[in-house]
mmCIF file of N, CA, C and O in Angstrom:
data_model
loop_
_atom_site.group_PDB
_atom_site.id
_atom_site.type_symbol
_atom_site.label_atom_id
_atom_site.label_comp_id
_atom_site.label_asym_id
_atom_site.label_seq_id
_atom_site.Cartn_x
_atom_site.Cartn_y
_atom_site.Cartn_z
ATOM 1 N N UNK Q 1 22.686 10.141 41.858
ATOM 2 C CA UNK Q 1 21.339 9.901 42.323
ATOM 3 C C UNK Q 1 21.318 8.636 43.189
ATOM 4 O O UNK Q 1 21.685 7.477 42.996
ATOM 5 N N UNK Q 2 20.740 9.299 44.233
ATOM 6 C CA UNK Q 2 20.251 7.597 45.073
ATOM 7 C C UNK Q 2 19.157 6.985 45.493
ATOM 8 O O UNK Q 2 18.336 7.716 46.047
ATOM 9 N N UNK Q 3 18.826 5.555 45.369
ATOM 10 C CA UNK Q 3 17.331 5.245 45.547
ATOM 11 C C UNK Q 3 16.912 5.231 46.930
ATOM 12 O O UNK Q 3 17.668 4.800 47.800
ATOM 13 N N UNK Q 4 15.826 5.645 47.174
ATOM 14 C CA UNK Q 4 15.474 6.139 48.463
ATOM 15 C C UNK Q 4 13.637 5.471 48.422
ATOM 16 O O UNK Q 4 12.672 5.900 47.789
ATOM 17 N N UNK Q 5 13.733 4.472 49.234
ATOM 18 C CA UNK Q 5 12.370 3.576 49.882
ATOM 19 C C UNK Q 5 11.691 4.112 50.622
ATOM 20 O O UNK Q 5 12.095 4.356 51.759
ATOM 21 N N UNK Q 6 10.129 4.551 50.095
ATOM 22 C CA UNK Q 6 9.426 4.976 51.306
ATOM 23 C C UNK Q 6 7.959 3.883 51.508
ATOM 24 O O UNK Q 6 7.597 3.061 50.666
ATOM 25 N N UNK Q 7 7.296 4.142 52.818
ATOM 26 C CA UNK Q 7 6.413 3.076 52.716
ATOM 27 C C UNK Q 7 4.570 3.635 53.070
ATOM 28 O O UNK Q 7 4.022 3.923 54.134
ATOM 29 N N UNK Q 8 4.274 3.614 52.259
ATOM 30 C CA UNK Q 8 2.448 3.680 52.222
ATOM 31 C C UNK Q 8 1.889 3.047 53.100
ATOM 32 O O UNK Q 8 2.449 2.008 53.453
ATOM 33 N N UNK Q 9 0.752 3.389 53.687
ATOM 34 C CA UNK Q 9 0.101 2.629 54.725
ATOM 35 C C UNK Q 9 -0.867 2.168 53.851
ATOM 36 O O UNK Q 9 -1.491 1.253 54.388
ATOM 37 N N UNK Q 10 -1.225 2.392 52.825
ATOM 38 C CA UNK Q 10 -2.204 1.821 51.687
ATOM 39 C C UNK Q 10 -1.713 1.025 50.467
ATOM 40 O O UNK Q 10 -2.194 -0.031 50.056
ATOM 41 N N UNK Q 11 -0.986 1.504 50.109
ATOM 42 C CA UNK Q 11 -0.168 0.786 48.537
ATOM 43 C C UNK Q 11 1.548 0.049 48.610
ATOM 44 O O UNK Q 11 2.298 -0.595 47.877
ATOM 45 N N UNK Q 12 1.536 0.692 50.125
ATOM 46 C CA UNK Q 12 2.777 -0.712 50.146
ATOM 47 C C UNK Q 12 4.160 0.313 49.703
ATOM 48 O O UNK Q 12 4.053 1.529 49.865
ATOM 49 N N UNK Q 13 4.925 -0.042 49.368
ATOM 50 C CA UNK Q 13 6.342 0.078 49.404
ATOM 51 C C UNK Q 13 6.803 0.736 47.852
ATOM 52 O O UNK Q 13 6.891 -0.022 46.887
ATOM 53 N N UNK Q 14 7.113 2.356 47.707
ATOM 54 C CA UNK Q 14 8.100 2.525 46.376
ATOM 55 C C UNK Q 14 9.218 3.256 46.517
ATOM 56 O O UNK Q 14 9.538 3.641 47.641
ATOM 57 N N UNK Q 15 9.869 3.514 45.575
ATOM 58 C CA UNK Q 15 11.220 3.945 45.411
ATOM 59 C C UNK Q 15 10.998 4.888 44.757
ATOM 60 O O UNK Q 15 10.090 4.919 43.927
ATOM 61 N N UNK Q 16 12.341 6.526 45.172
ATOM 62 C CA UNK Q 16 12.277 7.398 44.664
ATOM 63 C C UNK Q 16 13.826 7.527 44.467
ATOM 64 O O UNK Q 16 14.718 7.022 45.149
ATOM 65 N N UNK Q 17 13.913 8.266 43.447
ATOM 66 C CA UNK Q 17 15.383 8.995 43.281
ATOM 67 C C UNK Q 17 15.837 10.245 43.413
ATOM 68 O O UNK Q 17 15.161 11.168 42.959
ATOM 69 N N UNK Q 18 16.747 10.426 43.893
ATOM 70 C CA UNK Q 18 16.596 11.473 44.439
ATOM 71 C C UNK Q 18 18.403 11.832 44.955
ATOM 72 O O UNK Q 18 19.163 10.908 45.242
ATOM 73 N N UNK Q 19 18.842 13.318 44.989
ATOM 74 C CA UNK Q 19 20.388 13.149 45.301
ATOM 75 C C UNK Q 19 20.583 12.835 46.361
ATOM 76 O O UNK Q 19 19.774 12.846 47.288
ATOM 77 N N UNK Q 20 21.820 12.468 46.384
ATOM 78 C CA UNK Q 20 21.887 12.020 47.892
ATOM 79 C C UNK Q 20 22.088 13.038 49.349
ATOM 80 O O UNK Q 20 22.925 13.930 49.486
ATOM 81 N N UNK Q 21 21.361 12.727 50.050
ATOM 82 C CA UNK Q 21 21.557 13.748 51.218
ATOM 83 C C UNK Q 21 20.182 14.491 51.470
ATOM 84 O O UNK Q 21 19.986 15.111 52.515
ATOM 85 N N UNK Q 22 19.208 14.393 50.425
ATOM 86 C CA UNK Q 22 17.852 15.159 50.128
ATOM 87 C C UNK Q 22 16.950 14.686 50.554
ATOM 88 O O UNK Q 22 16.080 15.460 50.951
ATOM 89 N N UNK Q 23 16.735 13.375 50.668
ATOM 90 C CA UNK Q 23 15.306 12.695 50.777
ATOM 91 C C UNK Q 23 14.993 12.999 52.110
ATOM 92 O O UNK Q 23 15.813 12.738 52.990
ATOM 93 N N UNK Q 24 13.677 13.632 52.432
ATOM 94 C CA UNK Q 24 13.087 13.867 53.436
ATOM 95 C C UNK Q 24 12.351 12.462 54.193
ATOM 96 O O UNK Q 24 11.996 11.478 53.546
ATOM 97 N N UNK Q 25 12.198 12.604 55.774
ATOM 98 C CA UNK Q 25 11.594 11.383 55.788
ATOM 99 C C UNK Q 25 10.209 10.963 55.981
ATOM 100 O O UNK Q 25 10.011 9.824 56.403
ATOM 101 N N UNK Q 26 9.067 11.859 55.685
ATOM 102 C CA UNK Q 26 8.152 11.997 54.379
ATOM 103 C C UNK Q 26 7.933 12.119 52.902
ATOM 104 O O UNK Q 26 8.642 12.783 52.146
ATOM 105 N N UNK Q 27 7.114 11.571 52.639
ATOM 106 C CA UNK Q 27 6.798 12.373 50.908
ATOM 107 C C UNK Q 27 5.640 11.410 50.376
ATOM 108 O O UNK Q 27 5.549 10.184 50.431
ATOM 109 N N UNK Q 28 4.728 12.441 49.805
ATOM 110 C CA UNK Q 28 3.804 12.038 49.084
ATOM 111 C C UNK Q 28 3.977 10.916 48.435
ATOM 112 O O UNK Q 28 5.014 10.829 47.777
ATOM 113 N N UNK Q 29 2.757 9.430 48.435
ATOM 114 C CA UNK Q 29 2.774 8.379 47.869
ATOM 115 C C UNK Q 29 2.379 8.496 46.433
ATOM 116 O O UNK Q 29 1.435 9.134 45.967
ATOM 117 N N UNK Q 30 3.366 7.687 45.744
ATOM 118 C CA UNK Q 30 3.571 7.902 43.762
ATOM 119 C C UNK Q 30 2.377 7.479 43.480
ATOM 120 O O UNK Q 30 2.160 7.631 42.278
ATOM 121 N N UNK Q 31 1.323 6.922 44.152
ATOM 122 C CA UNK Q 31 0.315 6.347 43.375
ATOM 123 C C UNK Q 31 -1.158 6.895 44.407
ATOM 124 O O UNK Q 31 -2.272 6.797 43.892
ATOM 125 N N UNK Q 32 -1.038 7.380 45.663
ATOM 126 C CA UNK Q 32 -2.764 7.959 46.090
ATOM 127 C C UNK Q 32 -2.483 9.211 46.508
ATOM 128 O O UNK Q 32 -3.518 9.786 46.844
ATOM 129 N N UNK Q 33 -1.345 9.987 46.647
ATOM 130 C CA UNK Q 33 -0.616 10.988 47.232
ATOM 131 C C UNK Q 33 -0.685 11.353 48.495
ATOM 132 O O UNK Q 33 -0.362 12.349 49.142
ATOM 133 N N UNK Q 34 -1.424 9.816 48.816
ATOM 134 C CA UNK Q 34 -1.240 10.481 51.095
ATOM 135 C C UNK Q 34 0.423 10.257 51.483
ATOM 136 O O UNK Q 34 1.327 9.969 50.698
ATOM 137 N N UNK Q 35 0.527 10.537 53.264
ATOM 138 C CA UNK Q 35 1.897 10.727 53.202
ATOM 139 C C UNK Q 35 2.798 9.050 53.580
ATOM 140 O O UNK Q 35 2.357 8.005 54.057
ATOM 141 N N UNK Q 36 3.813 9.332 53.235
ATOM 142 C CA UNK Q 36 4.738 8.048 53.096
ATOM 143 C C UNK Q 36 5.784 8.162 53.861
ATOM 144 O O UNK Q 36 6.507 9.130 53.627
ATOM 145 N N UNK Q 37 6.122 7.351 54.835
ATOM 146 C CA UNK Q 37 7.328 7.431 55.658
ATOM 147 C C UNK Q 37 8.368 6.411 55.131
ATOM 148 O O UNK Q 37 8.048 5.243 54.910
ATOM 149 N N UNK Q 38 10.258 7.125 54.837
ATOM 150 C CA UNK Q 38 10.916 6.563 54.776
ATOM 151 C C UNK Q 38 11.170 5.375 55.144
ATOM 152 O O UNK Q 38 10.900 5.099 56.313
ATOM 153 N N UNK Q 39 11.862 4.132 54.116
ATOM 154 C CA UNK Q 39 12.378 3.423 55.741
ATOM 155 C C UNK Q 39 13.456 2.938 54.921
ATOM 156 O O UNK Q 39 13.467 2.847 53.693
ATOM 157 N N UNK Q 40 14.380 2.632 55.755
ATOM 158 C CA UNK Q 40 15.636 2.594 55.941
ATOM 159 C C UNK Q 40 15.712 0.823 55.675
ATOM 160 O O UNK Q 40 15.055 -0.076 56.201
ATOM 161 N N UNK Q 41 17.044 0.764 54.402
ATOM 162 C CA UNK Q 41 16.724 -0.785 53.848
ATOM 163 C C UNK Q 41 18.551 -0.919 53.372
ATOM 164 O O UNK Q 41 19.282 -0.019 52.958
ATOM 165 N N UNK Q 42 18.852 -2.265 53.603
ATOM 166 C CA UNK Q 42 19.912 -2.318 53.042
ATOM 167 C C UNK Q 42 20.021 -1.830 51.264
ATOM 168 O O UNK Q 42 18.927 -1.730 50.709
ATOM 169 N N UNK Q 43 21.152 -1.566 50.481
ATOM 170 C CA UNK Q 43 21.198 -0.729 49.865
ATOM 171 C C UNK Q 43 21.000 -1.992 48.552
ATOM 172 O O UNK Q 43 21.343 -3.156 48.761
ATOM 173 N N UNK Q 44 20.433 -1.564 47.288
ATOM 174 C CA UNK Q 44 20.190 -2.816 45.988
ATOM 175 C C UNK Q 44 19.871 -3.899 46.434
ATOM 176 O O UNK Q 44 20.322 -4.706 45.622
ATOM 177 N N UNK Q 45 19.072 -4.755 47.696
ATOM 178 C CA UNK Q 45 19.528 -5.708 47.895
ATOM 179 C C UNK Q 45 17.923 -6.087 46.977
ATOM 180 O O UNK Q 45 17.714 -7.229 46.570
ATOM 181 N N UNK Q 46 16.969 -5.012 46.773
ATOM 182 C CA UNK Q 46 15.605 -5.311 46.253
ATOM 183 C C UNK Q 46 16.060 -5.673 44.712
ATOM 184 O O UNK Q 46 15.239 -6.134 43.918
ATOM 185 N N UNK Q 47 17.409 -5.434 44.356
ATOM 186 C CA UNK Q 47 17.471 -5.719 42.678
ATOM 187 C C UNK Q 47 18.368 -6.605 42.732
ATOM 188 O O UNK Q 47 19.267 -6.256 41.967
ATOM 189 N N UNK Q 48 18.644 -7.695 43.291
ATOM 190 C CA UNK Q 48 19.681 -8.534 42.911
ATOM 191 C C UNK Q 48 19.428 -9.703 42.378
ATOM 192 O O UNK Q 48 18.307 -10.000 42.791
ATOM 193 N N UNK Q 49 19.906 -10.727 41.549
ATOM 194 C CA UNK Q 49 19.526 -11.702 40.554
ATOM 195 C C UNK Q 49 18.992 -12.391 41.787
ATOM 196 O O UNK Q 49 19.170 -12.071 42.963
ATOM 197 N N UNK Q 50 18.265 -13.451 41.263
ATOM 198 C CA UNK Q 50 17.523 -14.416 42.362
ATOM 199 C C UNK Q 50 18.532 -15.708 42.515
ATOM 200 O O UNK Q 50 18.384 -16.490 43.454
ATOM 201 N N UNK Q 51 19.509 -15.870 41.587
ATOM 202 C CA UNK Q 51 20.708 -17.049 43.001
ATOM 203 C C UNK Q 51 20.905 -16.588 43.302
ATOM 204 O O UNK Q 51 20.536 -16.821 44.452
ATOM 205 N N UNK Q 52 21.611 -15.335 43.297
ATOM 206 C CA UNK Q 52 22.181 -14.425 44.706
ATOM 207 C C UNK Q 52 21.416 -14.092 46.087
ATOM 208 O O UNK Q 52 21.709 -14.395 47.244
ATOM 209 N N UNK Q 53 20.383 -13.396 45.581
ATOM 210 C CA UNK Q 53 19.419 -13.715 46.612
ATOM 211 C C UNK Q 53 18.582 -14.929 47.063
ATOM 212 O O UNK Q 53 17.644 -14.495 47.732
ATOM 213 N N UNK Q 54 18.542 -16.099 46.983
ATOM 214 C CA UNK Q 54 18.608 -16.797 47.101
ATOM 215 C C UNK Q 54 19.787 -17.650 48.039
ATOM 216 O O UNK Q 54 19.429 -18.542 48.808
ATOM 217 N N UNK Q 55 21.205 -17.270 47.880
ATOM 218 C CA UNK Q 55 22.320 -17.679 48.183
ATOM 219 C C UNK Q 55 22.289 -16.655 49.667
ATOM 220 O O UNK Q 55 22.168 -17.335 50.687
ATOM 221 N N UNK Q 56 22.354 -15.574 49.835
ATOM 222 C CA UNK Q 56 22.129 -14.598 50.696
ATOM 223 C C UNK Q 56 20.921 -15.632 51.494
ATOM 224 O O UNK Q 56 21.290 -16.208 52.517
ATOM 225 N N UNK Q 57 19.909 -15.782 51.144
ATOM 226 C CA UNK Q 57 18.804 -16.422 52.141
ATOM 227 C C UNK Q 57 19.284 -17.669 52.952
ATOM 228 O O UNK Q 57 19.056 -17.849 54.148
ATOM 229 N N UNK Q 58 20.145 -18.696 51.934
ATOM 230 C CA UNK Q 58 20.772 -19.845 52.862
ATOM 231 C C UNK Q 58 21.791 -19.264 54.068
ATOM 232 O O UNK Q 58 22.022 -19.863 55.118
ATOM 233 N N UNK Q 59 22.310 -18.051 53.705
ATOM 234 C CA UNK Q 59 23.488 -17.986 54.123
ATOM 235 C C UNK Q 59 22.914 -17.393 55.646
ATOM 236 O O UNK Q 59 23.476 -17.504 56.736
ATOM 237 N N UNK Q 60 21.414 -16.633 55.290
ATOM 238 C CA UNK Q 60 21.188 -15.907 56.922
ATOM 239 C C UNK Q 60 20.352 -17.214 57.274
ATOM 240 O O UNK Q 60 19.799 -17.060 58.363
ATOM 241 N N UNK Q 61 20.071 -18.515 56.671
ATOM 242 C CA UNK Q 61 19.679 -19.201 57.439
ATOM 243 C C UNK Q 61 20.403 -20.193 58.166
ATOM 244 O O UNK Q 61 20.005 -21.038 58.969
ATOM 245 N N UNK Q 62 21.497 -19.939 57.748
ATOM 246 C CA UNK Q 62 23.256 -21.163 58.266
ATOM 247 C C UNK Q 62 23.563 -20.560 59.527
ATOM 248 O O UNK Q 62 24.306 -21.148 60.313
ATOM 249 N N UNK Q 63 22.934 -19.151 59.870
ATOM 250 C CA UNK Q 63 23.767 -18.576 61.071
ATOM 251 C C UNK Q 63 23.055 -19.049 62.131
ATOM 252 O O UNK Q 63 23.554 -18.890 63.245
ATOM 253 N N UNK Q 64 21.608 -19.797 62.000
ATOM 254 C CA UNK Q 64 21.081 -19.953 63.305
ATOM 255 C C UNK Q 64 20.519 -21.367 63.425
ATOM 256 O O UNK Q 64 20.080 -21.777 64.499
ATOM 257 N N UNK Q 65 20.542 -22.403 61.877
ATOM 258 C CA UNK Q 65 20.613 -23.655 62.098
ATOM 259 C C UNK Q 65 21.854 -24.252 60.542
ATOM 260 O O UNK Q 65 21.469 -24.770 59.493
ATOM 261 N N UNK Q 66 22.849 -24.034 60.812
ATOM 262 C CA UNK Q 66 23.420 -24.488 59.885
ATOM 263 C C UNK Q 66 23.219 -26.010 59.361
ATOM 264 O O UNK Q 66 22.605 -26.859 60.006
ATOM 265 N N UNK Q 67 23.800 -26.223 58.149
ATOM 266 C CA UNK Q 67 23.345 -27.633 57.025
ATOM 267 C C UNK Q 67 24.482 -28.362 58.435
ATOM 268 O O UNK Q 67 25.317 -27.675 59.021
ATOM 269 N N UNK Q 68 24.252 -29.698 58.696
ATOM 270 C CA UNK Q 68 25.121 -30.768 59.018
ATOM 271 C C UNK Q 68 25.079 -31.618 57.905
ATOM 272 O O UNK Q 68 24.182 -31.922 57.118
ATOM 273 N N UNK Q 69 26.482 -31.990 58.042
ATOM 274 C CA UNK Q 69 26.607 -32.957 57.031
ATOM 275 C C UNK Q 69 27.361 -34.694 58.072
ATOM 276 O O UNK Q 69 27.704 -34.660 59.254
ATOM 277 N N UNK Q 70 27.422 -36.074 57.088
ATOM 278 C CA UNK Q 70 27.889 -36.668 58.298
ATOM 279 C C UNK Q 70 29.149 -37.619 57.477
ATOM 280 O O UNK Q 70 29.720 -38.592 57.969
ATOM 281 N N UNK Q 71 29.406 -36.990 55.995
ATOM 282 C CA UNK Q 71 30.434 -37.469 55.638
ATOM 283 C C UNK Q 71 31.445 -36.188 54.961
ATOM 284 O O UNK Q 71 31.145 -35.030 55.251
ATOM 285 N N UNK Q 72 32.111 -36.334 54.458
ATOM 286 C CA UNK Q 72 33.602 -35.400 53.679
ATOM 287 C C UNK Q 72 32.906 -35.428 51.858
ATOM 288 O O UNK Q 72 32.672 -36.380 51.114
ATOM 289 N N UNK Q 73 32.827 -34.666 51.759
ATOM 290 C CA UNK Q 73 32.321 -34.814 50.235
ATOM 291 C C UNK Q 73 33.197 -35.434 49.019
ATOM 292 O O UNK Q 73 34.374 -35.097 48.890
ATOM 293 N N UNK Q 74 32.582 -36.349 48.134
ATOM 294 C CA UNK Q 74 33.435 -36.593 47.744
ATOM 295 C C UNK Q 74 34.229 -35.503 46.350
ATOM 296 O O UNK Q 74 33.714 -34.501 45.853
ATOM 297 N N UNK Q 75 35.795 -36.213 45.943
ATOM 298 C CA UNK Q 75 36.134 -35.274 45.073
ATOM 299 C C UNK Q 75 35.892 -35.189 43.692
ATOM 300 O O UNK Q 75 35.905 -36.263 43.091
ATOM 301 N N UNK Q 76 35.763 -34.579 43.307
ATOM 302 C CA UNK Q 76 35.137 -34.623 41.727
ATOM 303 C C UNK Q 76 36.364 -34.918 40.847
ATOM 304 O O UNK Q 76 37.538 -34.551 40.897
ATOM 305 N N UNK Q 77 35.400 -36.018 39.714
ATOM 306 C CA UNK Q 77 36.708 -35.780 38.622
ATOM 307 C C UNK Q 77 37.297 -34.841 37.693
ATOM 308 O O UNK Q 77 36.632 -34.023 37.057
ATOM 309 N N UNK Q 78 39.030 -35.017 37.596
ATOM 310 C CA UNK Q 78 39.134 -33.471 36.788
ATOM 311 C C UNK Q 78 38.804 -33.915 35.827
ATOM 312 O O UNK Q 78 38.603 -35.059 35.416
ATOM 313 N N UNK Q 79 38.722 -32.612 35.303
ATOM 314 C CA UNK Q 79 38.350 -32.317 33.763
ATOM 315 C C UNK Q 79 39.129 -32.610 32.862
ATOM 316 O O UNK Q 79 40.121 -33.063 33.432
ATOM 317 N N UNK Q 80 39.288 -32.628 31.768
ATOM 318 C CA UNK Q 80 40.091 -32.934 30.970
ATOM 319 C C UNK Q 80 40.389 -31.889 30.260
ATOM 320 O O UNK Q 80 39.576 -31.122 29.745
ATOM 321 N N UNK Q 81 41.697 -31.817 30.203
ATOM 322 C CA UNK Q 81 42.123 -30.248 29.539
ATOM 323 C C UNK Q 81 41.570 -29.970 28.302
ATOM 324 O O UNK Q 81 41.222 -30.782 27.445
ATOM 325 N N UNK Q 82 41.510 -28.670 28.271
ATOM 326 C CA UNK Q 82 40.958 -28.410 26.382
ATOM 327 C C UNK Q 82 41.981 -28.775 25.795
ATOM 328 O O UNK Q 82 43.156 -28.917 26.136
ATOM 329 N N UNK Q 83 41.309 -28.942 24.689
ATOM 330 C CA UNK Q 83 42.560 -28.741 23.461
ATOM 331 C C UNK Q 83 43.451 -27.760 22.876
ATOM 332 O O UNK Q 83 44.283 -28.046 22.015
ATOM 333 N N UNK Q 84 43.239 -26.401 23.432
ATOM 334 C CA UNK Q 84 43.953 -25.695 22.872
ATOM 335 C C UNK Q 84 45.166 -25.247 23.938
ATOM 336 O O UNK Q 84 46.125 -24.512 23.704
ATOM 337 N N UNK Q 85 44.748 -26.051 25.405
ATOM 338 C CA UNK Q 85 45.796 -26.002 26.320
ATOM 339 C C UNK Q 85 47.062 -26.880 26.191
ATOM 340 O O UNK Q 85 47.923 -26.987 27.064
ATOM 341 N N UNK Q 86 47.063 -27.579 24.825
ATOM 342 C CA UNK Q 86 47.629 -28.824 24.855
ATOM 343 C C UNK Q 86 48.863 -28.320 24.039
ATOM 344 O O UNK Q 86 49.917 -28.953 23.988
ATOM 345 N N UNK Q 87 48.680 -27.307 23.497
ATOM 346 C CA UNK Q 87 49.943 -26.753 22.404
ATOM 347 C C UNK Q 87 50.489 -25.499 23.405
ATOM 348 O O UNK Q 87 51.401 -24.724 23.117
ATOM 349 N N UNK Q 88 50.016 -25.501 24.149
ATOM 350 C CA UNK Q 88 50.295 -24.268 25.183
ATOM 351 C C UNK Q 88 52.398 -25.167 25.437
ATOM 352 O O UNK Q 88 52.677 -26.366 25.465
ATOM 353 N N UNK Q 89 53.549 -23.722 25.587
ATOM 354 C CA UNK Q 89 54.600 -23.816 25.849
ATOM 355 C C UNK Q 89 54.549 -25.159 27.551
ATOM 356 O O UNK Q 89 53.403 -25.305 27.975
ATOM 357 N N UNK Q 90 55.275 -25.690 28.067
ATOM 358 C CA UNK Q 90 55.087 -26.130 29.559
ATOM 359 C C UNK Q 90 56.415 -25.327 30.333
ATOM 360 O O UNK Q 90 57.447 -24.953 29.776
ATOM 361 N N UNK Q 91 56.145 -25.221 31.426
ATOM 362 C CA UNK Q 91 57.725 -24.468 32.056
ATOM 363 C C UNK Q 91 58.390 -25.469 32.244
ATOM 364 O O UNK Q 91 59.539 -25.375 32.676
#
């Protein structure tokens, strides 16, 4: 099954399921039943956790004013090994 976006001129935007290859590019709206035209959307991008999407948003905004920076970052301190890495064999 694949999700397939159509859009209402009254109620806005839903999703249908449907196999793939089937979805017409009409179909009755799930909630007033006037007609609904497909539209064509990148694929899950409406369900993805919000850092990701979020991370995705910096990233299409780096392509047309990227972050400047005016020093080298500095390096972080390491960590300190666990303890149970400490009985670990060494090569």
């Amino acid at each position: 099954m694949a999700t397939y976006e159509y859009a209402c001129q009254d109620c806005g935007r839903f999703d249908v399921h449907l196999p793939i290859g089937t979805a017409p590019l009409s179909r009755g709206c799930s909630a007033c039943g006037r007609d609904a035209r497909r539209v064509f959307s990148p694929p899950s991008f409406s369900r993805v956790p919000p850092a990701l999407s979020a991370a995705f948003g910096r990233e299409e905004r780096s392509r047309d004013a990227p972050e400047v920076v005016s020093d080298v970052p500095r390096r972080r301190a390491p960590r300190p090994p666990h303890p149970a890495l400490a009985r670990l064999p060494r090569p």
